[in-house]
mmCIF file with all atom_site columns, C-alpha atoms in Angstrom:
data_model
loop_
_atom_site.group_PDB
_atom_site.id
_atom_site.type_symbol
_atom_site.label_atom_id
_atom_site.label_alt_id
_atom_site.label_comp_id
_atom_site.label_asym_id
_atom_site.label_entity_id
_atom_site.label_seq_id
_atom_site.pdbx_PDB_ins_code
_atom_site.Cartn_x
_atom_site.Cartn_y
_atom_site.Cartn_z
_atom_site.occupancy
_atom_site.B_iso_or_equiv
_atom_site.pdbx_formal_charge
_atom_site.auth_seq_id
_atom_site.auth_comp_id
_atom_site.auth_asym_id
_atom_site.auth_atom_id
_atom_site.pdbx_PDB_model_num
ATOM 1   C CA . MET O 1 1   ? 4.612   -5.706  -19.632 1.00 0.00 ? 1   MET O CA 1
ATOM 2   C CA . GLY O 1 2   ? 6.922   -3.840  -17.276 1.00 0.00 ? 2   GLY O CA 1
ATOM 3   C CA . ARG O 1 3   ? 9.914   -3.465  -19.562 1.00 0.00 ? 3   ARG O CA 1
ATOM 4   C CA . ASN O 1 4   ? 8.652   -0.396  -21.410 1.00 0.00 ? 4   ASN O CA 1
ATOM 5   C CA . LEU O 1 5   ? 7.310   1.398   -18.354 1.00 0.00 ? 5   LEU O CA 1
ATOM 6   C CA . ASN O 1 6   ? 9.143   3.973   -16.286 1.00 0.00 ? 6   ASN O CA 1
ATOM 7   C CA . LYS O 1 7   ? 9.171   3.834   -12.484 1.00 0.00 ? 7   LYS O CA 1
ATOM 8   C CA . ALA O 1 8   ? 6.192   6.205   -12.100 1.00 0.00 ? 8   ALA O CA 1
ATOM 9   C CA . GLN O 1 9   ? 4.128   4.203   -14.616 1.00 0.00 ? 9   GLN O CA 1
ATOM 10  C CA . VAL O 1 10  ? 4.962   0.933   -12.860 1.00 0.00 ? 10  VAL O CA 1
ATOM 11  C CA . GLY O 1 11  ? 3.924   2.457   -9.521  1.00 0.00 ? 11  GLY O CA 1
ATOM 12  C CA . LYS O 1 12  ? 0.658   3.852   -10.888 1.00 0.00 ? 12  LYS O CA 1
ATOM 13  C CA . LEU O 1 13  ? -0.239  0.573   -12.566 1.00 0.00 ? 13  LEU O CA 1
ATOM 14  C CA . GLY O 1 14  ? 0.480   -1.256  -9.320  1.00 0.00 ? 14  GLY O CA 1
ATOM 15  C CA . GLU O 1 15  ? -1.675  1.124   -7.297  1.00 0.00 ? 15  GLU O CA 1
ATOM 16  C CA . ASN O 1 16  ? -4.558  0.688   -9.752  1.00 0.00 ? 16  ASN O CA 1
ATOM 17  C CA . GLU O 1 17  ? -4.248  -3.100  -9.478  1.00 0.00 ? 17  GLU O CA 1
ATOM 18  C CA . ALA O 1 18  ? -4.163  -2.855  -5.684  1.00 0.00 ? 18  ALA O CA 1
ATOM 19  C CA . LEU O 1 19  ? -7.290  -0.671  -5.669  1.00 0.00 ? 19  LEU O CA 1
ATOM 20  C CA . SER O 1 20  ? -9.200  -3.158  -7.833  1.00 0.00 ? 20  SER O CA 1
ATOM 21  C CA . TYR O 1 21  ? -8.020  -6.057  -5.696  1.00 0.00 ? 21  TYR O CA 1
ATOM 22  C CA . LEU O 1 22  ? -8.993  -4.389  -2.399  1.00 0.00 ? 22  LEU O CA 1
ATOM 23  C CA . LYS O 1 23  ? -12.403 -3.286  -3.697  1.00 0.00 ? 23  LYS O CA 1
ATOM 24  C CA . LYS O 1 24  ? -13.145 -6.869  -4.777  1.00 0.00 ? 24  LYS O CA 1
ATOM 25  C CA . LYS O 1 25  ? -12.284 -7.995  -1.231  1.00 0.00 ? 25  LYS O CA 1
ATOM 26  C CA . GLY O 1 26  ? -14.841 -5.566  0.200   1.00 0.00 ? 26  GLY O CA 1
ATOM 27  C CA . TYR O 1 27  ? -12.551 -2.721  1.260   1.00 0.00 ? 27  TYR O CA 1
ATOM 28  C CA . LYS O 1 28  ? -14.077 0.761   1.167   1.00 0.00 ? 28  LYS O CA 1
ATOM 29  C CA . ILE O 1 29  ? -11.468 3.132   -0.264  1.00 0.00 ? 29  ILE O CA 1
ATOM 30  C CA . LEU O 1 30  ? -11.340 6.472   1.587   1.00 0.00 ? 30  LEU O CA 1
ATOM 31  C CA . HIS O 1 31  ? -8.251  8.117   0.083   1.00 0.00 ? 31  HIS O CA 1
ATOM 32  C CA . CYS O 1 32  ? -5.460  7.456   -2.390  1.00 0.00 ? 32  CYS O CA 1
ATOM 33  C CA . ASN O 1 33  ? -2.061  9.120   -2.218  1.00 0.00 ? 33  ASN O CA 1
ATOM 34  C CA . TRP O 1 34  ? -2.895  11.055  0.950   1.00 0.00 ? 34  TRP O CA 1
ATOM 35  C CA . ARG O 1 35  ? -0.028  13.288  2.043   1.00 0.00 ? 35  ARG O CA 1
ATOM 36  C CA . SER O 1 36  ? 1.159   14.810  5.280   1.00 0.00 ? 36  SER O CA 1
ATOM 37  C CA . GLY O 1 37  ? 4.308   16.809  4.653   1.00 0.00 ? 37  GLY O CA 1
ATOM 38  C CA . LYS O 1 38  ? 6.809   14.465  3.011   1.00 0.00 ? 38  LYS O CA 1
ATOM 39  C CA . ASP O 1 39  ? 4.947   11.345  4.161   1.00 0.00 ? 39  ASP O CA 1
ATOM 40  C CA . GLU O 1 40  ? 2.390   9.655   1.930   1.00 0.00 ? 40  GLU O CA 1
ATOM 41  C CA . ILE O 1 41  ? -0.152  6.888   2.351   1.00 0.00 ? 41  ILE O CA 1
ATOM 42  C CA . ASP O 1 42  ? -0.853  5.034   -0.895  1.00 0.00 ? 42  ASP O CA 1
ATOM 43  C CA . ILE O 1 43  ? -4.325  3.836   0.117   1.00 0.00 ? 43  ILE O CA 1
ATOM 44  C CA . VAL O 1 44  ? -6.520  4.471   3.157   1.00 0.00 ? 44  VAL O CA 1
ATOM 45  C CA . ALA O 1 45  ? -9.422  2.044   3.422   1.00 0.00 ? 45  ALA O CA 1
ATOM 46  C CA . LEU O 1 46  ? -12.026 0.676   5.793   1.00 0.00 ? 46  LEU O CA 1
ATOM 47  C CA . HIS O 1 47  ? -12.432 -3.069  6.257   1.00 0.00 ? 47  HIS O CA 1
ATOM 48  C CA . ASN O 1 48  ? -14.457 -4.772  8.982   1.00 0.00 ? 48  ASN O CA 1
ATOM 49  C CA . ASP O 1 49  ? -14.531 -1.568  11.088  1.00 0.00 ? 49  ASP O CA 1
ATOM 50  C CA . ILE O 1 50  ? -10.746 -1.250  10.931  1.00 0.00 ? 50  ILE O CA 1
ATOM 51  C CA . LEU O 1 51  ? -8.926  1.664   9.325   1.00 0.00 ? 51  LEU O CA 1
ATOM 52  C CA . VAL O 1 52  ? -6.345  0.102   7.002   1.00 0.00 ? 52  VAL O CA 1
ATOM 53  C CA . ILE O 1 53  ? -3.233  1.957   5.878   1.00 0.00 ? 53  ILE O CA 1
ATOM 54  C CA . VAL O 1 54  ? -2.006  0.251   2.713   1.00 0.00 ? 54  VAL O CA 1
ATOM 55  C CA . GLU O 1 55  ? 1.468   0.566   1.232   1.00 0.00 ? 55  GLU O CA 1
ATOM 56  C CA . VAL O 1 56  ? 1.664   -0.626  -2.372  1.00 0.00 ? 56  VAL O CA 1
ATOM 57  C CA . LYS O 1 57  ? 5.006   -1.833  -3.715  1.00 0.00 ? 57  LYS O CA 1
ATOM 58  C CA . THR O 1 58  ? 5.280   -2.806  -7.370  1.00 0.00 ? 58  THR O CA 1
ATOM 59  C CA . ARG O 1 59  ? 8.166   -4.309  -9.307  1.00 0.00 ? 59  ARG O CA 1
ATOM 60  C CA . THR O 1 60  ? 8.612   -5.749  -12.787 1.00 0.00 ? 60  THR O CA 1
ATOM 61  C CA . SER O 1 61  ? 10.721  -8.635  -11.492 1.00 0.00 ? 61  SER O CA 1
ATOM 62  C CA . ILE O 1 62  ? 11.900  -10.147 -8.230  1.00 0.00 ? 62  ILE O CA 1
ATOM 63  C CA . SER O 1 63  ? 15.580  -10.134 -9.189  1.00 0.00 ? 63  SER O CA 1
ATOM 64  C CA . TYR O 1 64  ? 16.216  -7.645  -6.355  1.00 0.00 ? 64  TYR O CA 1
ATOM 65  C CA . GLY O 1 65  ? 13.800  -9.295  -3.943  1.00 0.00 ? 65  GLY O CA 1
ATOM 66  C CA . GLU O 1 66  ? 10.069  -9.244  -3.336  1.00 0.00 ? 66  GLU O CA 1
ATOM 67  C CA . PRO O 1 67  ? 8.432   -5.802  -3.529  1.00 0.00 ? 67  PRO O CA 1
ATOM 68  C CA . TRP O 1 68  ? 7.249   -5.949  0.108   1.00 0.00 ? 68  TRP O CA 1
ATOM 69  C CA . GLU O 1 69  ? 10.860  -6.241  1.258   1.00 0.00 ? 69  GLU O CA 1
ATOM 70  C CA . ALA O 1 70  ? 11.334  -2.562  0.328   1.00 0.00 ? 70  ALA O CA 1
ATOM 71  C CA . VAL O 1 71  ? 9.100   -1.526  3.233   1.00 0.00 ? 71  VAL O CA 1
ATOM 72  C CA . ASP O 1 72  ? 11.972  -1.143  5.669   1.00 0.00 ? 72  ASP O CA 1
ATOM 73  C CA . GLU O 1 73  ? 11.949  0.331   9.170   1.00 0.00 ? 73  GLU O CA 1
ATOM 74  C CA . ARG O 1 74  ? 12.361  3.883   7.866   1.00 0.00 ? 74  ARG O CA 1
ATOM 75  C CA . LYS O 1 75  ? 9.383   3.482   5.505   1.00 0.00 ? 75  LYS O CA 1
ATOM 76  C CA . GLN O 1 76  ? 7.326   1.958   8.317   1.00 0.00 ? 76  GLN O CA 1
ATOM 77  C CA . GLN O 1 77  ? 8.083   4.950   10.537  1.00 0.00 ? 77  GLN O CA 1
ATOM 78  C CA . ALA O 1 78  ? 7.015   7.329   7.747   1.00 0.00 ? 78  ALA O CA 1
ATOM 79  C CA . LEU O 1 79  ? 3.757   5.397   7.337   1.00 0.00 ? 79  LEU O CA 1
ATOM 80  C CA . GLU O 1 80  ? 3.157   5.536   11.091  1.00 0.00 ? 80  GLU O CA 1
ATOM 81  C CA . ARG O 1 81  ? 3.701   9.326   11.114  1.00 0.00 ? 81  ARG O CA 1
ATOM 82  C CA . ALA O 1 82  ? 1.334   9.758   8.172   1.00 0.00 ? 82  ALA O CA 1
ATOM 83  C CA . ALA O 1 83  ? -1.268  7.498   9.797   1.00 0.00 ? 83  ALA O CA 1
ATOM 84  C CA . MET O 1 84  ? -1.180  9.512   13.030  1.00 0.00 ? 84  MET O CA 1
ATOM 85  C CA . ALA O 1 85  ? -1.565  12.745  11.023  1.00 0.00 ? 85  ALA O CA 1
ATOM 86  C CA . TYR O 1 86  ? -4.500  11.190  9.135   1.00 0.00 ? 86  TYR O CA 1
ATOM 87  C CA . LEU O 1 87  ? -6.231  10.123  12.357  1.00 0.00 ? 87  LEU O CA 1
ATOM 88  C CA . ASP O 1 88  ? -5.692  13.597  13.785  1.00 0.00 ? 88  ASP O CA 1
ATOM 89  C CA . GLU O 1 89  ? -6.854  15.503  10.689  1.00 0.00 ? 89  GLU O CA 1
ATOM 90  C CA . PHE O 1 90  ? -10.086 13.525  10.374  1.00 0.00 ? 90  PHE O CA 1
ATOM 91  C CA . SER O 1 91  ? -10.660 13.081  14.142  1.00 0.00 ? 91  SER O CA 1
ATOM 92  C CA . ILE O 1 92  ? -10.769 9.312   13.795  1.00 0.00 ? 92  ILE O CA 1
ATOM 93  C CA . ASP O 1 93  ? -10.601 7.045   16.819  1.00 0.00 ? 93  ASP O CA 1
ATOM 94  C CA . MET O 1 94  ? -10.672 3.455   15.647  1.00 0.00 ? 94  MET O CA 1
ATOM 95  C CA . GLU O 1 95  ? -8.530  0.365   15.305  1.00 0.00 ? 95  GLU O CA 1
ATOM 96  C CA . LEU O 1 96  ? -5.676  0.806   12.840  1.00 0.00 ? 96  LEU O CA 1
ATOM 97  C CA . ARG O 1 97  ? -3.890  -1.785  10.726  1.00 0.00 ? 97  ARG O CA 1
ATOM 98  C CA . PHE O 1 98  ? -0.920  -1.563  8.358   1.00 0.00 ? 98  PHE O CA 1
ATOM 99  C CA . ASP O 1 99  ? -1.030  -3.740  5.230   1.00 0.00 ? 99  ASP O CA 1
ATOM 100 C CA . ILE O 1 100 ? 1.303   -4.128  2.266   1.00 0.00 ? 100 ILE O CA 1
ATOM 101 C CA . VAL O 1 101 ? 0.113   -5.043  -1.201  1.00 0.00 ? 101 VAL O CA 1
ATOM 102 C CA . SER O 1 102 ? 3.127   -6.435  -3.033  1.00 0.00 ? 102 SER O CA 1
ATOM 103 C CA . ILE O 1 103 ? 2.742   -6.614  -6.817  1.00 0.00 ? 103 ILE O CA 1
ATOM 104 C CA . VAL O 1 104 ? 4.961   -8.111  -9.500  1.00 0.00 ? 104 VAL O CA 1
ATOM 105 C CA . LEU O 1 105 ? 4.178   -7.224  -13.113 1.00 0.00 ? 105 LEU O CA 1
ATOM 106 C CA . LEU O 1 106 ? 5.390   -10.190 -15.135 1.00 0.00 ? 106 LEU O CA 1
ATOM 107 C CA . SER O 1 107 ? 6.533   -9.964  -18.745 1.00 0.00 ? 107 SER O CA 1
ATOM 108 C CA . ASN O 1 108 ? 3.734   -12.293 -19.915 1.00 0.00 ? 108 ASN O CA 1
ATOM 109 C CA . ASN O 1 109 ? 1.115   -9.715  -18.788 1.00 0.00 ? 109 ASN O CA 1
ATOM 110 C CA . GLU O 1 110 ? 0.384   -11.687 -15.634 1.00 0.00 ? 110 GLU O CA 1
ATOM 111 C CA . ILE O 1 111 ? 0.216   -9.916  -12.314 1.00 0.00 ? 111 ILE O CA 1
ATOM 112 C CA . GLN O 1 112 ? 1.152   -11.481 -8.991  1.00 0.00 ? 112 GLN O CA 1
ATOM 113 C CA . ILE O 1 113 ? -0.469  -9.899  -5.951  1.00 0.00 ? 113 ILE O CA 1
ATOM 114 C CA . ASN O 1 114 ? 0.560   -10.694 -2.392  1.00 0.00 ? 114 ASN O CA 1
ATOM 115 C CA . HIS O 1 115 ? -1.600  -8.938  0.225   1.00 0.00 ? 115 HIS O CA 1
ATOM 116 C CA . ILE O 1 116 ? 0.076   -8.949  3.628   1.00 0.00 ? 116 ILE O CA 1
ATOM 117 C CA . GLU O 1 117 ? -2.383  -7.989  6.350   1.00 0.00 ? 117 GLU O CA 1
ATOM 118 C CA . ASN O 1 118 ? -0.901  -6.695  9.619   1.00 0.00 ? 118 ASN O CA 1
ATOM 119 C CA . ALA O 1 119 ? 2.427   -6.392  7.822   1.00 0.00 ? 119 ALA O CA 1
ATOM 120 C CA . PHE O 1 120 ? 3.940   -4.501  10.757  1.00 0.00 ? 120 PHE O CA 1
ATOM 121 C CA . TYR O 1 121 ? 2.923   -2.961  14.045  1.00 0.00 ? 121 TYR O CA 1
ATOM 122 C CA . PRO O 1 122 ? 3.665   0.587   15.206  1.00 0.00 ? 122 PRO O CA 1
#
C-alpha cells in the first residue's frame, strides 16, 4: 500500500484513517489542519466535554520506529503553542488533552492504529 505513495499522500491517508477512527469512537471533529503561524494541529475534536488536540503520525513501516515516537519535545511544544492559540482565538475555556494517533500502513493493505490518549502533558 504505502510503497507507491509520497510523503504527503501517506500523511493525508493517515489523517483520513484517524478521522474515521475518531468519529467511530464518538469524537466530534471541530477542525482539521488548523494553523497558527508555523504551528499546525492535525485534528481538533471534542470528546466527553474535553477538547482534544490530536497529532496524527503515519508511516509505511516501523523500520525507523513507531510513528508516535516522532512526536518529540519540540513537536510537543509546537502543539502546545498551537493549542493555546486555538483556545484564545475561539475563547474556549475547557479541559484540554493531547492525543497521538499512530498509524502504520502495511503492504498487505492492512492498517494498524494506535490511539494514545493523554500522550503528553503541557
